[in-house]
Coordinates of C-alpha atoms and ligand atoms in Angstrom, one line a residue:
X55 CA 0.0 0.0 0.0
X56 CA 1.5 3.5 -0.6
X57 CA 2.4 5.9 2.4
X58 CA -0.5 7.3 3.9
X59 CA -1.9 11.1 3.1
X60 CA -1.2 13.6 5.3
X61 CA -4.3 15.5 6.3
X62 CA -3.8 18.8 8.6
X63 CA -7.0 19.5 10.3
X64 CA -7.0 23.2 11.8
X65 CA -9.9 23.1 14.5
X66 CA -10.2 24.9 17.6
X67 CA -13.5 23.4 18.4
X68 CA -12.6 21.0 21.2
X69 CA -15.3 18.3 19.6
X70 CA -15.4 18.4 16.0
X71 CA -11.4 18.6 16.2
X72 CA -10.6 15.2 17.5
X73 CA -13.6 13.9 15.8
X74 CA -12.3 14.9 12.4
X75 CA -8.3 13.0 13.5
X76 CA -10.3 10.0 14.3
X77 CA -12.9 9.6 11.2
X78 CA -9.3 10.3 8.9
X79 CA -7.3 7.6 10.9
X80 CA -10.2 5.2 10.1
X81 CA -10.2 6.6 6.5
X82 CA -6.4 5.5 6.3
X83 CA -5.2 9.4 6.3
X84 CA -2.3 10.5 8.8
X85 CA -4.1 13.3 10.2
X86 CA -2.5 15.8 12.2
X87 CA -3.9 18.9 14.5
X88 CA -3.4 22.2 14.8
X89 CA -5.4 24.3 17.4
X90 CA -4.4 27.7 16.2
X91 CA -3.1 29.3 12.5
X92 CA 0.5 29.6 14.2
X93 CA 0.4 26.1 15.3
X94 CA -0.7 25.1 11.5
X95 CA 1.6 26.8 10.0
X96 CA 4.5 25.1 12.3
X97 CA 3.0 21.6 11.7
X98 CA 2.8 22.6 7.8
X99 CA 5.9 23.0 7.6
X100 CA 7.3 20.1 9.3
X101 CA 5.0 17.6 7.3
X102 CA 4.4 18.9 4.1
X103 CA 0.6 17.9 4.5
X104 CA -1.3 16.6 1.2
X105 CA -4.3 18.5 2.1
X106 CA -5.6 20.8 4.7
X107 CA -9.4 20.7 6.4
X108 CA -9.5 24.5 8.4
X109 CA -11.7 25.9 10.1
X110 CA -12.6 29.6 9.3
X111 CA -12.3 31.5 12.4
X112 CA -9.2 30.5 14.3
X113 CA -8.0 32.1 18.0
X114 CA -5.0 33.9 16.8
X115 CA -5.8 34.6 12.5
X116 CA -8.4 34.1 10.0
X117 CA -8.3 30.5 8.1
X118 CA -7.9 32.9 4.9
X119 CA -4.8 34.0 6.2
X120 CA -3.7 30.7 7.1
X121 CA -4.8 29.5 3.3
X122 CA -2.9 32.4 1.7
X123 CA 0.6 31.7 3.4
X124 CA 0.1 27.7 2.7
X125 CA -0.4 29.0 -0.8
X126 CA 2.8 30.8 -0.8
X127 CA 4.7 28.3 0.2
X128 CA 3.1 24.6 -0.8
X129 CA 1.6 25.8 -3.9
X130 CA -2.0 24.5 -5.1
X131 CA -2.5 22.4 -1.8
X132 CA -6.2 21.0 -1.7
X133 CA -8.0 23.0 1.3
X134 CA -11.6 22.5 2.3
X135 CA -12.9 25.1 4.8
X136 CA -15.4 24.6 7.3
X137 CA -17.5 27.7 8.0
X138 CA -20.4 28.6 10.2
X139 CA -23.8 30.1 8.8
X140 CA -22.5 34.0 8.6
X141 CA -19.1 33.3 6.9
X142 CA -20.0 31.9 3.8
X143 CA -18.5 35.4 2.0
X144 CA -15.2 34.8 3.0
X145 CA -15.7 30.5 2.1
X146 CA -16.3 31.9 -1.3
X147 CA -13.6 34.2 -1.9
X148 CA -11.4 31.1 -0.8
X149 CA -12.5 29.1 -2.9
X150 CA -12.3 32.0 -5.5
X151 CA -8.3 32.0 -4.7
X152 CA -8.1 28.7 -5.3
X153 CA -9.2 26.7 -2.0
X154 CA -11.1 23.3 -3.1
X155 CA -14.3 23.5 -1.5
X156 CA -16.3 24.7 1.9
X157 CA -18.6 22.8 3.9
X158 CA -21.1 24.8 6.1
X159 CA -21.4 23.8 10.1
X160 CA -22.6 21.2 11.2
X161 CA -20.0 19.7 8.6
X162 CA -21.2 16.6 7.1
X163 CA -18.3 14.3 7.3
X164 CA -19.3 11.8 4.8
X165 CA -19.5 14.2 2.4
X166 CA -16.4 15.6 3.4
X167 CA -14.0 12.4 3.6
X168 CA -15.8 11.7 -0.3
X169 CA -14.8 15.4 -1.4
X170 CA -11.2 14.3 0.4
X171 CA -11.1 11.3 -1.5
X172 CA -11.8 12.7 -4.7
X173 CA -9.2 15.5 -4.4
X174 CA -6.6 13.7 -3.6
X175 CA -6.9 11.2 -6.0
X176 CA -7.2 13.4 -8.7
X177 CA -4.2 15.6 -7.9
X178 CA -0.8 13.3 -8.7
X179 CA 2.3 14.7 -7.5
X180 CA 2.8 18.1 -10.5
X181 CA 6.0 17.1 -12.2
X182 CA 8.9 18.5 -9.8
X183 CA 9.8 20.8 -12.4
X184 CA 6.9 21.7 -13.4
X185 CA 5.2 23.5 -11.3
X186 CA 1.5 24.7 -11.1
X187 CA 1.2 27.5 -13.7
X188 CA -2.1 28.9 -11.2
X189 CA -4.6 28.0 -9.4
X190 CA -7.7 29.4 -10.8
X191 CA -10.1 27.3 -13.3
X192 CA -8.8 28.9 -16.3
X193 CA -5.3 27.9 -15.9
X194 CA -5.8 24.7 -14.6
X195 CA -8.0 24.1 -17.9
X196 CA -4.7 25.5 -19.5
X197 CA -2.6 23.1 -17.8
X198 CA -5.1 20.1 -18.3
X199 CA -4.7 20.8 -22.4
X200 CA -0.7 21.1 -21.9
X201 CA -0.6 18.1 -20.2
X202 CA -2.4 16.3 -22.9
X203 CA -0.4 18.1 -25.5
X204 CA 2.6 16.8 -23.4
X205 CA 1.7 13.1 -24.5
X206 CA 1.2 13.3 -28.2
X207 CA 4.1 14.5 -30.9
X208 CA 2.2 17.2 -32.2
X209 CA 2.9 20.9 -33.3
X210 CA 1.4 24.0 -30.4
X211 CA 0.8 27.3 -30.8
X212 CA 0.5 29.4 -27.7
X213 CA -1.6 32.4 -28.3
X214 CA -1.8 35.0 -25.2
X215 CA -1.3 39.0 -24.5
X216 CA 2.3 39.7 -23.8
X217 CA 3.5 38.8 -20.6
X218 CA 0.8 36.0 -19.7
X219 CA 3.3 33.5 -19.7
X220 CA 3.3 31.7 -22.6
X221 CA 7.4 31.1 -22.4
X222 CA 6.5 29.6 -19.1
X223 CA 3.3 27.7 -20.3
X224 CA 6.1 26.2 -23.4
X225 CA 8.4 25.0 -20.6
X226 CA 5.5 23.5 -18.5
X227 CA 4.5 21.4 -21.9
X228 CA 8.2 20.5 -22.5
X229 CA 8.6 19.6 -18.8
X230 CA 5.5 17.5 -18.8
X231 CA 6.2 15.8 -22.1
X232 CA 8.9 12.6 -22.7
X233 CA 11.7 15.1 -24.3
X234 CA 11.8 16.5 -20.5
X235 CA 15.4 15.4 -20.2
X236 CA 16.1 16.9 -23.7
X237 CA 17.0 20.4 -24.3
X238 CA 14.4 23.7 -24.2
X239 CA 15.6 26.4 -26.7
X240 CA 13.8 29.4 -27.1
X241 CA 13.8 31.8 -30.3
X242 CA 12.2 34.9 -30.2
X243 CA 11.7 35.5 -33.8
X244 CA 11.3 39.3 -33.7
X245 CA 14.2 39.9 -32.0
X246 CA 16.3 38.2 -34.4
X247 CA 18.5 40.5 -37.1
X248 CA 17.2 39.5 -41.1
X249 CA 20.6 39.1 -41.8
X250 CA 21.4 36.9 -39.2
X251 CA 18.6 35.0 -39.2
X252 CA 19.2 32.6 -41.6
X253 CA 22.4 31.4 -39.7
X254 CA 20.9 31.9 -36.4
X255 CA 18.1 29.6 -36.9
X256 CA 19.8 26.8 -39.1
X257 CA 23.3 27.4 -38.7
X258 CA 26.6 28.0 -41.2
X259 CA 29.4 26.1 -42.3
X260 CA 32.7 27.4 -41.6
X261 CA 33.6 30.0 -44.5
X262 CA 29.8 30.0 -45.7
X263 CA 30.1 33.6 -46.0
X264 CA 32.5 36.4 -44.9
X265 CA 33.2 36.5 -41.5
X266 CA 32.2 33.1 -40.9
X267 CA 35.4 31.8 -39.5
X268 CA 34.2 28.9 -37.3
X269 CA 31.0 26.6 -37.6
X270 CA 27.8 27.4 -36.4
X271 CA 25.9 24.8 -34.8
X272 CA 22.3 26.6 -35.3
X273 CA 19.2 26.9 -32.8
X274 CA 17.5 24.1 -34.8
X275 CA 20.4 21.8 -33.9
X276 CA 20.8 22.8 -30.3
X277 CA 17.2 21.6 -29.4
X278 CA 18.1 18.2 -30.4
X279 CA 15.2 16.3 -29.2
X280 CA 14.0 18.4 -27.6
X281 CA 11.1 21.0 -27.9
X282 CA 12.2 24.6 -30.1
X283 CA 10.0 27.6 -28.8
X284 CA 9.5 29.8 -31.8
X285 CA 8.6 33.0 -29.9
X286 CA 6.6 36.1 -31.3
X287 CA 6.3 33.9 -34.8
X288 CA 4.1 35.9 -36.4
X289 CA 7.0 38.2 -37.0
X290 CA 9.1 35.6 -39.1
X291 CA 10.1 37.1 -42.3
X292 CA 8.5 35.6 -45.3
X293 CA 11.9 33.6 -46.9
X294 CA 12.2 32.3 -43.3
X295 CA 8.7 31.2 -43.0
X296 CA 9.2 29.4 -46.5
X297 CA 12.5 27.7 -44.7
X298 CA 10.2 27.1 -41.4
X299 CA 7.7 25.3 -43.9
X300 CA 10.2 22.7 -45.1
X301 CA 11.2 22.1 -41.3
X302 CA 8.2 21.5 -40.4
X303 CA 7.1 19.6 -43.1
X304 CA 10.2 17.6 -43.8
X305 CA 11.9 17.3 -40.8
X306 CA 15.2 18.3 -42.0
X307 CA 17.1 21.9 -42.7
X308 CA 20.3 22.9 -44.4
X309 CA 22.6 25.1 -42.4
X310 CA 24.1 28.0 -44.3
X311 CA 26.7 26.6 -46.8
X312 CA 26.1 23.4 -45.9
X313 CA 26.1 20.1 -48.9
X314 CA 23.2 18.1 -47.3
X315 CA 20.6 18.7 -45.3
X316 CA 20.5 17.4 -41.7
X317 CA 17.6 16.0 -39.5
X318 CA 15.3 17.5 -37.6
X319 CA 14.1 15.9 -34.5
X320 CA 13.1 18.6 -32.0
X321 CA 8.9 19.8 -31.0
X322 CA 8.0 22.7 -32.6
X323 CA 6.0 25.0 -30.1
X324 CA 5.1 28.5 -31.3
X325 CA 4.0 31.3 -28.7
X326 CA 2.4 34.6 -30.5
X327 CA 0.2 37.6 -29.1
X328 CA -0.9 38.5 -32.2
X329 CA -4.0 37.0 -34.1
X330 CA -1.9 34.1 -36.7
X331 CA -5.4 33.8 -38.7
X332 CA -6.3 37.4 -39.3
X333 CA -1.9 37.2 -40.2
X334 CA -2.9 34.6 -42.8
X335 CA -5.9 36.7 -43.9
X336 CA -3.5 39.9 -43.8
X337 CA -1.1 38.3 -46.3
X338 CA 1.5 38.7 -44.0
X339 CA 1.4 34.8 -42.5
X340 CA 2.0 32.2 -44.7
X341 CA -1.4 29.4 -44.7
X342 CA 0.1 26.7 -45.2
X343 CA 2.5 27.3 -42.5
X344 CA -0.1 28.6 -40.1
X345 CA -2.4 24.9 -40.8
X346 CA 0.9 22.9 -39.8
X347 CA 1.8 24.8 -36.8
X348 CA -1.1 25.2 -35.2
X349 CA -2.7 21.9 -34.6
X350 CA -3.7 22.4 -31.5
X351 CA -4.2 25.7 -30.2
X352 CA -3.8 27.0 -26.8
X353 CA -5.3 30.0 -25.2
X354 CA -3.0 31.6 -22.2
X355 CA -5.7 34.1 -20.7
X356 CA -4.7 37.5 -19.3
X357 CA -3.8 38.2 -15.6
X358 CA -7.2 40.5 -15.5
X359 CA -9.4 37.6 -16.2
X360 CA -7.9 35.2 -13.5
X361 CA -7.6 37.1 -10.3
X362 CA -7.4 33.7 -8.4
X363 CA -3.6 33.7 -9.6
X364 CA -2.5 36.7 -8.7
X365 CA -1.7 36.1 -4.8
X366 CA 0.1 32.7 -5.7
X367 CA 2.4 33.8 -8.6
X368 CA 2.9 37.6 -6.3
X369 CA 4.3 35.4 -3.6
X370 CA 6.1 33.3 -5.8
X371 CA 7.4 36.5 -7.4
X372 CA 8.7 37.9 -4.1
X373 CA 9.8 34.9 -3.0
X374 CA 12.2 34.9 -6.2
X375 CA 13.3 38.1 -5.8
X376 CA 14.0 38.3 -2.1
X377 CA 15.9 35.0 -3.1
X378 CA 18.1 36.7 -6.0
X379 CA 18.7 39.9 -4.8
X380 CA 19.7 38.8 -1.1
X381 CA 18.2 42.1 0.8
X382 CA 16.6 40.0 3.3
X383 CA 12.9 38.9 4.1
X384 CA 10.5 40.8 2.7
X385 CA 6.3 40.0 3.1
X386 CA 3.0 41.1 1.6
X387 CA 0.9 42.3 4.0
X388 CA -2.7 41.7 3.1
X389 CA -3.2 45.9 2.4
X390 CA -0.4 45.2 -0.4
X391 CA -2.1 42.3 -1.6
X392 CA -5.8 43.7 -1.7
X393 CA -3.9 46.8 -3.9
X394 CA -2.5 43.7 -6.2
X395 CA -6.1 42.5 -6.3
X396 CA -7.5 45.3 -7.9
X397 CA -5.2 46.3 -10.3
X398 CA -6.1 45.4 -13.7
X399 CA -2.7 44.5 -14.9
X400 CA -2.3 45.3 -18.6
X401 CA 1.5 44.2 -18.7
X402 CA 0.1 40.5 -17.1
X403 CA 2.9 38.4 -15.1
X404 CA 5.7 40.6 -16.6
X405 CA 4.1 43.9 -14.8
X406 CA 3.6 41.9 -11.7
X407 CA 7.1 40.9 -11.6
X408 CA 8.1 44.1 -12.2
X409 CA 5.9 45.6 -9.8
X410 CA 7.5 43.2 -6.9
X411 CA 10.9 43.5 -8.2
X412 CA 11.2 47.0 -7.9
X413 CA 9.2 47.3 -4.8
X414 CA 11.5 44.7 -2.8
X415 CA 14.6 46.6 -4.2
X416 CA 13.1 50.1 -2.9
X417 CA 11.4 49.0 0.1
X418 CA 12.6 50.6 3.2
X419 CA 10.9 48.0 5.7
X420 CA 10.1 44.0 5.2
X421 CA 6.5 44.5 5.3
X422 CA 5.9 46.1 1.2
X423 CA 3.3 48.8 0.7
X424 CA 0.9 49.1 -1.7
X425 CA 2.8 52.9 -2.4
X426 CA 5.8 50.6 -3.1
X427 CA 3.9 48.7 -5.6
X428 CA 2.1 51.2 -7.2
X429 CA 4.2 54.5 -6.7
X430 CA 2.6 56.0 -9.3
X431 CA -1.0 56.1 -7.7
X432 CA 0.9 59.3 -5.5
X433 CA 2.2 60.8 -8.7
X434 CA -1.4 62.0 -10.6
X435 CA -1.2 65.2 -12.2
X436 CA -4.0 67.1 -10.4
X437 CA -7.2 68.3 -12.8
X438 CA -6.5 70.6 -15.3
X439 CA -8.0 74.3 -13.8
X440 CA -8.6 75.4 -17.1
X441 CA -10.4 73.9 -20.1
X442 CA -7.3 72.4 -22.7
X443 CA -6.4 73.7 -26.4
X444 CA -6.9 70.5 -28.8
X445 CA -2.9 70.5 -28.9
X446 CA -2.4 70.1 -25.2
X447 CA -5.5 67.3 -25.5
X448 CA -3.7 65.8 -28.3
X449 CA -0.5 65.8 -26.0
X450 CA -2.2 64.3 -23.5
X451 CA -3.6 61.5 -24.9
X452 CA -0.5 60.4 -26.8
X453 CA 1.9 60.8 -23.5
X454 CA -1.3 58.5 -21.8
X455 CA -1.3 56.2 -24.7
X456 CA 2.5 55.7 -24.7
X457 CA 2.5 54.9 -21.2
X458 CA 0.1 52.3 -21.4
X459 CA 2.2 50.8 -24.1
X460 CA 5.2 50.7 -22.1
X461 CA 3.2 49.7 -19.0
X462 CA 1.6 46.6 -21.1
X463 CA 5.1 45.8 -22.7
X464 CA 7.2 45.8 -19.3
X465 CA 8.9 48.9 -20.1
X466 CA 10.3 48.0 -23.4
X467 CA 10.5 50.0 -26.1
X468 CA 10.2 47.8 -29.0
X469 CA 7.1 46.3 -27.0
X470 CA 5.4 49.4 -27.0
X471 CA 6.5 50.2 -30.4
X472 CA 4.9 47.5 -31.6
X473 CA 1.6 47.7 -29.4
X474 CA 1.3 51.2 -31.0
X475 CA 1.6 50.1 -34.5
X476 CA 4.6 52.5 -35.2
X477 CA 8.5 52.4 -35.6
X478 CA 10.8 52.6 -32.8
X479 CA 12.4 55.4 -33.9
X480 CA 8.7 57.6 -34.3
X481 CA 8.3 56.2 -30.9
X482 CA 11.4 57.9 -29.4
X483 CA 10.5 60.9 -31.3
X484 CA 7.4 61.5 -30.0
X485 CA 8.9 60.6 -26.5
X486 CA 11.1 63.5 -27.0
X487 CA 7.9 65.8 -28.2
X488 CA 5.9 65.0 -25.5
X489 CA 8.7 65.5 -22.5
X490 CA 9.2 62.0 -21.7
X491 CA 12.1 61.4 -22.7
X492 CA 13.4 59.5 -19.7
X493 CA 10.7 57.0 -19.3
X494 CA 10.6 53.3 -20.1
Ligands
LIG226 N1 3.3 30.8 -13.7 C1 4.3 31.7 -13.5 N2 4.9 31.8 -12.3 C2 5.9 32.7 -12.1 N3 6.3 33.6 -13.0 C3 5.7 33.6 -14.2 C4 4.6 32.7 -14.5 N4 4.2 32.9 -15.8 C5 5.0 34.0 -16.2 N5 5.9 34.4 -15.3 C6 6.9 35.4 -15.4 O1 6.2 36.5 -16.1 C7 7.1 37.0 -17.1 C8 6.5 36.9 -18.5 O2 6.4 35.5 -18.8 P1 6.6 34.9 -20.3 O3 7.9 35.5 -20.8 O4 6.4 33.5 -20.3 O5 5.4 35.7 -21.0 P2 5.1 35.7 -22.6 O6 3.6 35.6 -22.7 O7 5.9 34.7 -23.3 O8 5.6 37.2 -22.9 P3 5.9 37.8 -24.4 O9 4.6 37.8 -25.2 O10 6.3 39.2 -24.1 O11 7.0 36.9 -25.0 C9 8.4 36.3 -17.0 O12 9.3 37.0 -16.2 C10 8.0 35.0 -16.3 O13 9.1 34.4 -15.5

């Protein structure tokens, strides 16, 4: 028989505590209780429990507050609440951040040990380098498809706005998939230059053209069998996508100067935040490239639409900073995190790992402020006292559109550019014009 489950039950209730060990030691669980949220949080981390049972109101903190720090720090754990009649708001906004269900008092155990059951059948250990890409339904639905991508040998395109993740979503499939002990190489086809990008991609022969001193063993080759991430594909140039065609299709490419052609044995996975069919119907995409790649297609939704995720990947975020840049602990204090909640996020992950970045290098304390997150909620220019000239207007809506673009893009130039539909250059022009020069 395999090791046992380790249940925490957090129960004050001097009854319905012991009752609950008992029922899960007859169940043939390995229960364990904690009286208080500091005494869960102790026996959490000395066990590693496989699911939690809380109660909602604890002596010392909430059972949300318990939940969030689990969440922090074990991931998508399965966590049932158990709530009286007048706390069901709060069972809901757990289970809206991810907890796995709430039973109202007088808990039905039955119904609670089949819930149990069910849960932790249906959650297998995540790969361990894989872990959970969220916790709310849409991303779990996102992981569900990867994982059955994972299995079969077949072309994906990752479609998402930038910064949702969809590097991160490629290396989730790769990592769930047989070629996980093969190589992960990522391309980002726009940032390529034309003139290298022949070479880049496929490779060159030594003395293939001027300058060419040594051999070049291209991305194509370094993926091996492994999966090749063709990032931002959309923007491949048309001879290339011709060249990305006869990959595809004939599993083999010729490096630069090269006399035969070699094989091709890597996963083609293509991540783009543009719209590839209204590319094809554009002209700019070929379609007979676009019906080879994208077999099956995979949605990566924006931050705004899953709120659930955002206090697991912001603690994960500062968890990863505080780790890298060695200042010292640094927590989110639930004022910081209700300010994360309501932001809308139009840069997705990349502004949120932005945001924490900068506020855990900046911070003057451990516990972060939602002015250290958002400093510029205390810079708004105050209203206008008198009415504005069209020009001024004008001025003011570009300067507010080219923030948003850098905002959405992570503060890169070229990322806004784009978002804007103009050249770099106009971009830094008009950044000039409009006196903002020193941004992004
Ligand atoms: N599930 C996650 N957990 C932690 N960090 C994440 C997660 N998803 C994305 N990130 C972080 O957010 C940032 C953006 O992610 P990623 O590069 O995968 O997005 P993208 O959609 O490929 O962006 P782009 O369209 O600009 O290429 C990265 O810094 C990444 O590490």
């Amino acid at each position: 028989m395999s090791t046992p489950k380790v249940v925490l039950v957090v129960e004050d209730d001097p009854v319905l505590g012991p009752a609950l060990v008992q029922r899960l030691r007859l169940e043939g669980y390995r229960p364990r209780l904690a009286e208080t949220g500091a005494a869960a949080l102790r026996e959490a981390a000395a066990l590693a429990p496989d699911a939690v049972l809380s109660d909602i109101r604890l002596p010392d903190m909430s059972g949300e507050e318990v939940y969030r720090r689990l969440l922090a720090e074990y991931g998508a754990l399965p966590a049932f609440f158990m709530t009286a009649f007048g706390e069901v708001a709060q069972a809901v906004r757990l289970v809206r951040a991810g907890a796995r269900d709430y039973l109202t008092k007088p808990v039905d155990v039955d119904r609670l040990m089949v819930a149990l059951r069910a849960a932790l059948a249906a959650d297998p250990q995540p790969e361990a380098d894989a872990p959970p890409l969220g916790v709310s339904p849409a991303m779990r639905t996102v992981e569900a498809t990867l994982r059955k991508a994972a299995r079969v040998d077949v072309p994906v395109v990752l479609t998402g706005e930038t910064g949702v993740g969809k590097e991160v979503a490629a290396r989730f499939l790769h990592a769930a998939s047989p070629r996980a002990a093969q190589p992960f190489v990522a391309v980002n086809c726009a940032a390529i230059p034309a003139e290298l990008a022949e070479s880049t991609l496929f490779g060159h022969e030594r003395g293939a053209f001027t300058g060419a001193v040594a051999r070049n063993v291209g991305l194509v080759e370094r993926a091996g069998a492994g999966t090749l991430l063709l990032d931002e594909v959309a923007e491949l140039a048309p001879d290339l996508q011709a060249k990305l065609l006869r990959l595809v299709q004939e599993r083999s490419f010729l490096p630069v100067g090269a006399a035969a052609e070699r094989p091709f044995a890597a996963r083609i996975v293509c991540a783009t935040h543009a719209d590839l069919a209204e590319r094809v119907r554009a002209g700019a995409f070929r379609e007979d490239l676009f019906f080879r790649l994208n077999v099956i297609g995979v949605a990566v939704p924006p931050l705004r639409r899953r709120p659930e995720d955002v206090p697991l990947l912001a603690a994960r975020l500062l968890a990863d900073a505080v780790a890298r840049f060695g200042l010292g602990p640094r927590r989110l204090p639930s004022a910081a995190m209700a300010a994360l909640a309501e932001h809308d996020w139009p840069g997705n992950i990349r502004e949120l790992r932005n945001r924490i970045e900068r506020a855990v290098a900046l911070a003057e304390g451990e516990e972060l402020k939602a002015a250290d997150l958002f400093p510029e909620a205390a810079l708004e220019p105050p209203p206008a006292a008198t009415p504005a000239t069209l020009d001024t207007a004008l001025g003011d809506a570009a300067r507010a559109a080219i923030r948003d673009a850098l905002r959405r893009s992570g503060g890169s130039r070229a990322g806004a550019a784009q978002l804007l539909g103009i050249s770099r250059t106009t971009l830094w022009k008009r950044m000039r014009e409009l006196g903002l020069g020193e941004e992004g």
